PDB file of C-alpha atoms in Angstrom:
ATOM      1  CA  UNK A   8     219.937 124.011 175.904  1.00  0.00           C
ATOM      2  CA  UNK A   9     223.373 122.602 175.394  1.00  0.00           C
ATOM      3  CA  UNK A  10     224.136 119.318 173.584  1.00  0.00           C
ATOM      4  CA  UNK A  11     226.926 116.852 171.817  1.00  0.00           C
ATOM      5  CA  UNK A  12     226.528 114.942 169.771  1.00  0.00           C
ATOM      6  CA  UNK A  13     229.764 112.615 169.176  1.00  0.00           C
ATOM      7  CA  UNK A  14     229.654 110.527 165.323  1.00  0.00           C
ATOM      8  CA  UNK A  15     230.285 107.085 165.863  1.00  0.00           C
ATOM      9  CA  UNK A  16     230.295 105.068 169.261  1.00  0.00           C
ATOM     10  CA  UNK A  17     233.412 103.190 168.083  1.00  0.00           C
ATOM     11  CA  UNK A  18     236.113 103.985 166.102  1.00  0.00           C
ATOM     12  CA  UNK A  19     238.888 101.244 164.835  1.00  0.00           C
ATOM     13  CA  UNK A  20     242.144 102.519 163.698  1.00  0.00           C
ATOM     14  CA  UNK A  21     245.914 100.567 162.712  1.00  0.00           C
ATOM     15  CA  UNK A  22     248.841 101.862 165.225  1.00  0.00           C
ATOM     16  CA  UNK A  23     250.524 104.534 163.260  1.00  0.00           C
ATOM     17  CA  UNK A  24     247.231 105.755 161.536  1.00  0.00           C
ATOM     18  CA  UNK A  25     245.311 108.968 161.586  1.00  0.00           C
ATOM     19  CA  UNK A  26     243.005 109.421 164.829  1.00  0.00           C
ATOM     20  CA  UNK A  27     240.257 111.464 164.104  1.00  0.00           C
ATOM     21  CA  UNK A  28     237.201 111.536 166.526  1.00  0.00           C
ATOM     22  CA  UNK A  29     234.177 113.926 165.326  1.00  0.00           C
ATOM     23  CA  UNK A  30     232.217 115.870 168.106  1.00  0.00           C
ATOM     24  CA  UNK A  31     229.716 118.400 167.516  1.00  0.00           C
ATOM     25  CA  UNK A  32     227.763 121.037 169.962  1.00  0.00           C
ATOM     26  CA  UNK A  33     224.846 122.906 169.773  1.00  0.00           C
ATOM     27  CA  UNK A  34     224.823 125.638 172.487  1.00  0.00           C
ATOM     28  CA  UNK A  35     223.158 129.463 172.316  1.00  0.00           C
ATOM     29  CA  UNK A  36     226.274 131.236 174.050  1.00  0.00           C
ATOM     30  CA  UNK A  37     229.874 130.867 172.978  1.00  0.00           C
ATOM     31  CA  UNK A  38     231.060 127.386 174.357  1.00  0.00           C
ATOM     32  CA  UNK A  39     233.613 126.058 176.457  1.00  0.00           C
ATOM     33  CA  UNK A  40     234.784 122.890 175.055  1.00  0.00           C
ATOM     34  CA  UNK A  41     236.699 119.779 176.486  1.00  0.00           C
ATOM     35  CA  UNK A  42     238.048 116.129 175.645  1.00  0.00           C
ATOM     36  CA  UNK A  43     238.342 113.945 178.209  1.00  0.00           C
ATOM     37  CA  UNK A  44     239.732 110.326 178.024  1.00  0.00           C
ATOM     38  CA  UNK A  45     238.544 107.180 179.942  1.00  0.00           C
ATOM     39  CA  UNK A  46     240.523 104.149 180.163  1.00  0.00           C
ATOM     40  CA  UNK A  47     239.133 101.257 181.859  1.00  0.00           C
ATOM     41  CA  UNK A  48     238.075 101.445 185.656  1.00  0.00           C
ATOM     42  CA  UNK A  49     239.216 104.727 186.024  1.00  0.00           C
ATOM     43  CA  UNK A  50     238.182 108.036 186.330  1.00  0.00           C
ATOM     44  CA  UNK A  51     238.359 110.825 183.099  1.00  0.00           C
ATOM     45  CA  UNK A  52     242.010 112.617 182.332  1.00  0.00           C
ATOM     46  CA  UNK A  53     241.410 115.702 181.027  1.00  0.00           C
ATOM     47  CA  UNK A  54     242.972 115.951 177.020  1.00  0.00           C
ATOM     48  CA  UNK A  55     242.743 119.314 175.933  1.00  0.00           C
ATOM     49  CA  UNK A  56     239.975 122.602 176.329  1.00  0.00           C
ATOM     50  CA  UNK A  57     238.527 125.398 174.346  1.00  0.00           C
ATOM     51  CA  UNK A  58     238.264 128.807 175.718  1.00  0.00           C
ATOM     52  CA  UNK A  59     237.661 130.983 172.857  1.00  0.00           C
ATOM     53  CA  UNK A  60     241.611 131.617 172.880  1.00  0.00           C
ATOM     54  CA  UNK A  61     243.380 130.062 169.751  1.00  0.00           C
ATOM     55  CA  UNK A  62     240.664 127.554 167.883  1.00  0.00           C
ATOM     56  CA  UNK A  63     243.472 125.136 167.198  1.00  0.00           C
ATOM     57  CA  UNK A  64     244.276 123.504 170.612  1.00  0.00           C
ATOM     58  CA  UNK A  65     246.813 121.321 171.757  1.00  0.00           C
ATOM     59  CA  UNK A  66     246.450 118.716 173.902  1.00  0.00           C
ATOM     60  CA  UNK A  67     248.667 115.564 176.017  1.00  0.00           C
ATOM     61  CA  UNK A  68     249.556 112.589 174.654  1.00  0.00           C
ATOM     62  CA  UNK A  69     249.901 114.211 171.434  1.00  0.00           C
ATOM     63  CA  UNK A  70     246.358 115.338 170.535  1.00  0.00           C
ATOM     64  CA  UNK A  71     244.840 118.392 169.093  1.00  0.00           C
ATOM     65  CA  UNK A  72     241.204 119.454 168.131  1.00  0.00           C
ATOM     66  CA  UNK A  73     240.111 122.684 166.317  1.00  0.00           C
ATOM     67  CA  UNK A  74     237.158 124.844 167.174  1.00  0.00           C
ATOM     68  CA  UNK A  75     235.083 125.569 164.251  1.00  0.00           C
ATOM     69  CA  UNK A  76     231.970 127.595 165.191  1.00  0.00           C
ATOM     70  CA  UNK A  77     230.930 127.555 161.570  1.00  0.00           C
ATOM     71  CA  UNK A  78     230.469 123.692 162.028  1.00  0.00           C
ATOM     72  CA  UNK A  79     229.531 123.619 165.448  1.00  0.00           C
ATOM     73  CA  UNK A  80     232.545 120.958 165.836  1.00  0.00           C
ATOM     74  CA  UNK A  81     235.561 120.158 167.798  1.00  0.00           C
ATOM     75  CA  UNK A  82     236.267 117.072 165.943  1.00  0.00           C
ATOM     76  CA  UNK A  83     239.890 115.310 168.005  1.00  0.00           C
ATOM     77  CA  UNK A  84     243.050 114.108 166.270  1.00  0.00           C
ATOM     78  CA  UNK A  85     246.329 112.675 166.656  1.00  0.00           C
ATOM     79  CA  UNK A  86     248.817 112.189 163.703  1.00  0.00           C
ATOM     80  CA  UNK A  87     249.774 108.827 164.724  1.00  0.00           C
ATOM     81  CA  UNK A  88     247.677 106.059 166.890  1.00  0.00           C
ATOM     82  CA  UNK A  89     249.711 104.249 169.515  1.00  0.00           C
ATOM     83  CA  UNK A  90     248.547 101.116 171.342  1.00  0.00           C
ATOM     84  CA  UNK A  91     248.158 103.069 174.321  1.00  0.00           C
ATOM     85  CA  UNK A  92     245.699 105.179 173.140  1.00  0.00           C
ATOM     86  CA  UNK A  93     242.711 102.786 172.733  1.00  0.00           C
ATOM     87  CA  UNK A  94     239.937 104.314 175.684  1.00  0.00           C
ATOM     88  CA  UNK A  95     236.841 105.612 175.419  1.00  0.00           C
ATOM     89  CA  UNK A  96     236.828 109.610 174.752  1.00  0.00           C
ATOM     90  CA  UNK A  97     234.486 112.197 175.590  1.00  0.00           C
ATOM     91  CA  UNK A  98     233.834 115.329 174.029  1.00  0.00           C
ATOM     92  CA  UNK A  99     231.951 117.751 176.193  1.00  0.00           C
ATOM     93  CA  UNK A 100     230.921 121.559 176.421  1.00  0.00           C
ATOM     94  CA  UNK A 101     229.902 124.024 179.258  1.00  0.00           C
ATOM     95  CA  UNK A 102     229.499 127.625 179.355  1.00  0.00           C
ATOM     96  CA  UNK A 103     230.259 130.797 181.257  1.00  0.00           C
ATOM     97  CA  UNK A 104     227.190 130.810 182.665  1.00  0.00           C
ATOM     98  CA  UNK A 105     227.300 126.731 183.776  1.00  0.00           C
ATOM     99  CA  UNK A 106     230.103 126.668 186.201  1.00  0.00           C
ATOM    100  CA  UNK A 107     231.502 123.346 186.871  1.00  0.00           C
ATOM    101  CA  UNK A 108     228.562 121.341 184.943  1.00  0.00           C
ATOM    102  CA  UNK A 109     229.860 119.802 182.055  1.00  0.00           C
ATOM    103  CA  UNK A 110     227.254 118.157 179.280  1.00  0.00           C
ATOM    104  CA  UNK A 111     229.106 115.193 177.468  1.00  0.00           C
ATOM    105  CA  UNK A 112     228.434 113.414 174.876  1.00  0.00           C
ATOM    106  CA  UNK A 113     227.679 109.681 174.659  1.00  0.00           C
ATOM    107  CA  UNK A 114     231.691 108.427 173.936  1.00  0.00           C
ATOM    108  CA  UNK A 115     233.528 107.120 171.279  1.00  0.00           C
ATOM    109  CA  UNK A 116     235.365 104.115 172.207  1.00  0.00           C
ATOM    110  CA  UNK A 117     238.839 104.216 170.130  1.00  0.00           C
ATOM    111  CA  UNK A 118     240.707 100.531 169.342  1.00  0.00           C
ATOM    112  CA  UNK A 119     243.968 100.529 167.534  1.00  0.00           C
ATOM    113  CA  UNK A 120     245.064  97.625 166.046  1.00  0.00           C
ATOM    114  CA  UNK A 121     248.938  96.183 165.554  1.00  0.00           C
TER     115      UNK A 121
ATOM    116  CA  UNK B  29     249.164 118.003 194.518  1.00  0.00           C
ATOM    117  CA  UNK B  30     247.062 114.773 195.465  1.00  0.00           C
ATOM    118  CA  UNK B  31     244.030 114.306 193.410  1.00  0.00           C
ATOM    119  CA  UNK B  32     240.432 113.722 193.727  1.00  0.00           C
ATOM    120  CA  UNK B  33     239.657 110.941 196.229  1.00  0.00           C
ATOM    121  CA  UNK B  34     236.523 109.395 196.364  1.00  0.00           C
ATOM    122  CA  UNK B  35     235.436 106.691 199.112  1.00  0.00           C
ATOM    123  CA  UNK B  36     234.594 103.637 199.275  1.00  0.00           C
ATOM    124  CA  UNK B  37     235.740 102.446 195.644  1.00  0.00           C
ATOM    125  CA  UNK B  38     233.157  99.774 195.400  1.00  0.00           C
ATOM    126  CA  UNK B  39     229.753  98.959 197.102  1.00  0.00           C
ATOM    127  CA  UNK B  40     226.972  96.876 197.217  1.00  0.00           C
ATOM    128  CA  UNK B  41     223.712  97.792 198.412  1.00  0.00           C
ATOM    129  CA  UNK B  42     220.404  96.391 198.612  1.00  0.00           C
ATOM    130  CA  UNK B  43     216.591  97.739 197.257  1.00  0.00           C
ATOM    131  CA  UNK B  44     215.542 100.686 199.666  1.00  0.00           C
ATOM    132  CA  UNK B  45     218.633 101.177 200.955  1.00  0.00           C
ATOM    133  CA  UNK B  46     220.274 104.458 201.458  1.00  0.00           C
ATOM    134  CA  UNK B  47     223.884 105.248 200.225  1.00  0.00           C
ATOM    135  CA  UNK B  48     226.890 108.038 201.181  1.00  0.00           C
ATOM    136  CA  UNK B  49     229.865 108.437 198.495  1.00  0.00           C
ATOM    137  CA  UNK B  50     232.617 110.566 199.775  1.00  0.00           C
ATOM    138  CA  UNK B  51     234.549 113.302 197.610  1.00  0.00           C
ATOM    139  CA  UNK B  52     238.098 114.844 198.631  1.00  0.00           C
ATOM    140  CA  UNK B  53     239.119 117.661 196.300  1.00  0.00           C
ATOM    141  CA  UNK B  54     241.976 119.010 194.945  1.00  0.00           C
ATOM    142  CA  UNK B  55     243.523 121.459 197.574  1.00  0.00           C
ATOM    143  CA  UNK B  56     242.477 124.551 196.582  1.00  0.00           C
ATOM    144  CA  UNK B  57     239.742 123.757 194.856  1.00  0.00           C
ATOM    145  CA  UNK B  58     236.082 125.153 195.849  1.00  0.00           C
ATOM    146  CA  UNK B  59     233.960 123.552 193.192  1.00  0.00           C
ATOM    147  CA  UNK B  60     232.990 119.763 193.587  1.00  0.00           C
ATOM    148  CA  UNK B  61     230.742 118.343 190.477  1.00  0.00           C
ATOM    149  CA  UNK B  62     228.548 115.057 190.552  1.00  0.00           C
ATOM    150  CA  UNK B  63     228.199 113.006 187.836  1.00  0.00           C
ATOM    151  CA  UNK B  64     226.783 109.445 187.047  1.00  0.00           C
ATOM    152  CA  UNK B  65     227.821 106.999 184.335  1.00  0.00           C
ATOM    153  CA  UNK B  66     225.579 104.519 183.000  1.00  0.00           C
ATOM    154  CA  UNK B  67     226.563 102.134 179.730  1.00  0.00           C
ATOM    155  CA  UNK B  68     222.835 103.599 178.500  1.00  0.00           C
ATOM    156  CA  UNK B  69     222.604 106.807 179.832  1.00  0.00           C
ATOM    157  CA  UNK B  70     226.187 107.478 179.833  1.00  0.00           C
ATOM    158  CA  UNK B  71     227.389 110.781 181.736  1.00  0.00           C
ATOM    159  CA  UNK B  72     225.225 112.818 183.344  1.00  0.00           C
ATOM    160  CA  UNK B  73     225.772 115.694 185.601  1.00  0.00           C
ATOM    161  CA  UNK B  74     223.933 115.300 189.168  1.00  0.00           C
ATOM    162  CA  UNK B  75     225.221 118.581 190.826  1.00  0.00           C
ATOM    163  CA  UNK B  76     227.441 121.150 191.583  1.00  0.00           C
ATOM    164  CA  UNK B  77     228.592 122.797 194.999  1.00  0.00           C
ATOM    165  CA  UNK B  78     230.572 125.631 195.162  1.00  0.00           C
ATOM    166  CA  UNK B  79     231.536 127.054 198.777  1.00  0.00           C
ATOM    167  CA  UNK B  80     229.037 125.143 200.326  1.00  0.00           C
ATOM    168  CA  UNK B  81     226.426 126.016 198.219  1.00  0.00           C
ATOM    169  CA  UNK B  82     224.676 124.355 195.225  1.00  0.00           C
ATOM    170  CA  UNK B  83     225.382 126.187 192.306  1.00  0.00           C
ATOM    171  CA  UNK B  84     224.025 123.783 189.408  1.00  0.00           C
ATOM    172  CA  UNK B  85     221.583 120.497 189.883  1.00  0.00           C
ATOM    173  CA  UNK B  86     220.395 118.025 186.948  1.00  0.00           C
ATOM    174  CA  UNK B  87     217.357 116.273 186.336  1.00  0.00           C
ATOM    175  CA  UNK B  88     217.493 113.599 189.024  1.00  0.00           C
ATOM    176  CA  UNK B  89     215.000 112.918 191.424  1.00  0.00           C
ATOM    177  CA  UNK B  90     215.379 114.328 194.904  1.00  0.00           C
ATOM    178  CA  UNK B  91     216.116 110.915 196.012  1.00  0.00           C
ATOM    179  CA  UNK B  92     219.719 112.025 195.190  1.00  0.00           C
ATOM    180  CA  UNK B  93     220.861 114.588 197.379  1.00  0.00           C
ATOM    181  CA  UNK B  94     224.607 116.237 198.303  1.00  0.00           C
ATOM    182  CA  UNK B  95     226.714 119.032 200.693  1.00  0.00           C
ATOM    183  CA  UNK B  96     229.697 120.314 200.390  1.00  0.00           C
ATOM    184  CA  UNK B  97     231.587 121.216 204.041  1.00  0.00           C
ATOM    185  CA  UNK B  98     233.923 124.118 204.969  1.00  0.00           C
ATOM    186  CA  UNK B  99     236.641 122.165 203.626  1.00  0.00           C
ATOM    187  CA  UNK B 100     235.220 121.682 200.509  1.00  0.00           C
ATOM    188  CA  UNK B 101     235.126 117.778 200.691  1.00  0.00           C
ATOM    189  CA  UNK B 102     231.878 116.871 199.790  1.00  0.00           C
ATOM    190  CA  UNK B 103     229.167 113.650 200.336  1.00  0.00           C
ATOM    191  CA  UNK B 104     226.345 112.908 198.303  1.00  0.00           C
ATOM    192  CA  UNK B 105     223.336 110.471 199.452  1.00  0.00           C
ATOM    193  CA  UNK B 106     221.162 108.693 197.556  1.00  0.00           C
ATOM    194  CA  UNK B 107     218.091 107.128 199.533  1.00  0.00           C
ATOM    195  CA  UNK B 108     215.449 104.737 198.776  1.00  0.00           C
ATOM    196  CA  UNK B 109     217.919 102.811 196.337  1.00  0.00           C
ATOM    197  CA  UNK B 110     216.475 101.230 192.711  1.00  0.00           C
ATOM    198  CA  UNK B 111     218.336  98.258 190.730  1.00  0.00           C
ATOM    199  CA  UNK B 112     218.773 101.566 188.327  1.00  0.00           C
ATOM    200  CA  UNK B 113     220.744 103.120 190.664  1.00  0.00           C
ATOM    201  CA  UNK B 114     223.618 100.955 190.079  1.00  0.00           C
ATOM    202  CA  UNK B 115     226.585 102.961 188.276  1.00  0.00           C
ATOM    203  CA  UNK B 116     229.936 104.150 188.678  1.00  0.00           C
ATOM    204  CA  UNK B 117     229.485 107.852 190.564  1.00  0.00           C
ATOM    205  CA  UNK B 118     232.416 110.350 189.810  1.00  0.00           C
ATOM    206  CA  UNK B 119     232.924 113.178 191.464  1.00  0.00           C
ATOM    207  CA  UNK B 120     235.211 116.093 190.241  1.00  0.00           C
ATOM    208  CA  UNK B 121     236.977 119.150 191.328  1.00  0.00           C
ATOM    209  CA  UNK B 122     237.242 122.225 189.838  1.00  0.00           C
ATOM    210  CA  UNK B 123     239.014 125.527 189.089  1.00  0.00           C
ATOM    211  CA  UNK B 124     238.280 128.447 186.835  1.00  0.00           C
ATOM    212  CA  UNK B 125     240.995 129.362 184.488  1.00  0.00           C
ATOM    213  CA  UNK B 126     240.130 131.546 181.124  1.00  0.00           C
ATOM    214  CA  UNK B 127     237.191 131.670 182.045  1.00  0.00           C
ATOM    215  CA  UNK B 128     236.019 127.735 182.372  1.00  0.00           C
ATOM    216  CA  UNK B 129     236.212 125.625 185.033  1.00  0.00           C
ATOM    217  CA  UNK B 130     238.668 122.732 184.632  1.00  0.00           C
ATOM    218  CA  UNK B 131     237.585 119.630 185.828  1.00  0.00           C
ATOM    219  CA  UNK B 132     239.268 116.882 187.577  1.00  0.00           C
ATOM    220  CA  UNK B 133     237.841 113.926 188.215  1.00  0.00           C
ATOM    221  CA  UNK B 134     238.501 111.052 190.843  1.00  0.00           C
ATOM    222  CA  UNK B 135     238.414 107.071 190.056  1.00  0.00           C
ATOM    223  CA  UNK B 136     234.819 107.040 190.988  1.00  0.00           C
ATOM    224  CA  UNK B 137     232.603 105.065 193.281  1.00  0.00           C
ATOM    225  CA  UNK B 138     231.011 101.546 192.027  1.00  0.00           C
ATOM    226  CA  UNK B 139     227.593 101.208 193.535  1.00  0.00           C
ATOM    227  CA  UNK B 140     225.886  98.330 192.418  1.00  0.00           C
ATOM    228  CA  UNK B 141     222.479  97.612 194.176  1.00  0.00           C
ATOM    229  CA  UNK B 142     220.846  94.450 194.585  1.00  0.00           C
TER     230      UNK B 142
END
């Protein structure tokens, strides 16, 4: 069976600073692979996806993630935290043989601080 | 191209009441996904119809059922309502592309039940 597992339910950061939010999967067939943002009262905005194309992936807003199958992660980053970015993310993996079902894990909530 | 609509935005229902949510897709799109969010249970996927057909279903109980018409809008109903019932019910639309299906999602439903 699928899983994620996402380290750390919040994550504080200082505007300008290094985002870096850690996801790992455990699946038995090779894994699609998604981050999907939340902000408050809304629905989720799709970030970036894994499709067994190029492992490093590049997302909106200015975020990236890198498939490492020797990890099992697809940990997310962003050079520099704005204000805007502080949501709750969602890592989250399907299959070829899934469809549209998507297993997420639990969140990470992300605050950046002035 | 308008996104996923879901209707009513909010709603309050009593005990052993039963519930509709309403899901517009994205034109175009065949695949509608379920999912419910809970602050402990977080996101979990309730089911999947594809051309009017379920494709996928999670482990919910068959109190929660859903259909998908020509158009591909699709309803789902939950009867019998619990006080555990109460979350915010997104519903997402779907196309494949490299292989995955890319989810959209719509601003979900809030059902709370009393």
């Amino acid at each position: 069976a699928q899983s994620v597992t996402q380290l750390g339910s919040h994550v504080s950061v200082s505007e300008g600073a290094l985002v870096l939010l850690r996801c790992n999967y455990s699946s038995s067939v090779p894994p699609y692979l998604f981050w999907y943002v939340q902000y408050p009262n809304q629905g989720l905005q799709l970030l970036l996806k894994y499709t067994s194309a190029a492992t490093l992936v590049k997302g909106i807003n200015g975020f990236e993630a890198e498939f490492k199958k020797s990890e099992t992660s697809f940990h997310l980053t962003k050079p520099s935290a704005h204000m805007s970015d502080a949501a709750e993310y969602f890592c989250a993996v399907s299959d070829q043989n899934q469809g549209g079902k998507l297993i997420f894990g639990q969140g990470t909530e992300l605050s950046v601080k002035p | 191209k308008a996104g996923v609509t879901q209707t009513p935005r909010y709603l309050i229902k009593t005990r052993g009441q039963q519930v509709t949510l309403s899901c517009s897709p994205i034109s175009g799109h065949r695949s509608v996904s379920w999912y419910q969010q809970t602050p402990g249970q977080g996101l979990q996927f309730l089911f999947e119809y594809f051309s009017e057909t379920q494709r996928n279903k999670g482990n919910f109980p068959g109190r929660f059922s859903g259909r998908q018409f020509s158009n591909s809008r699709s309803e789902m109903n939950v009867s019998t309502l619990e006080l555990g019932d109460s979350a915010l019910y997104l519903c997402a639309s779907s196309f494949r592309q490299g292989g995955a299906y890319e989810q959209y999602f719509g601003p979900g439903t809030r059902l709370t039940v009393t």
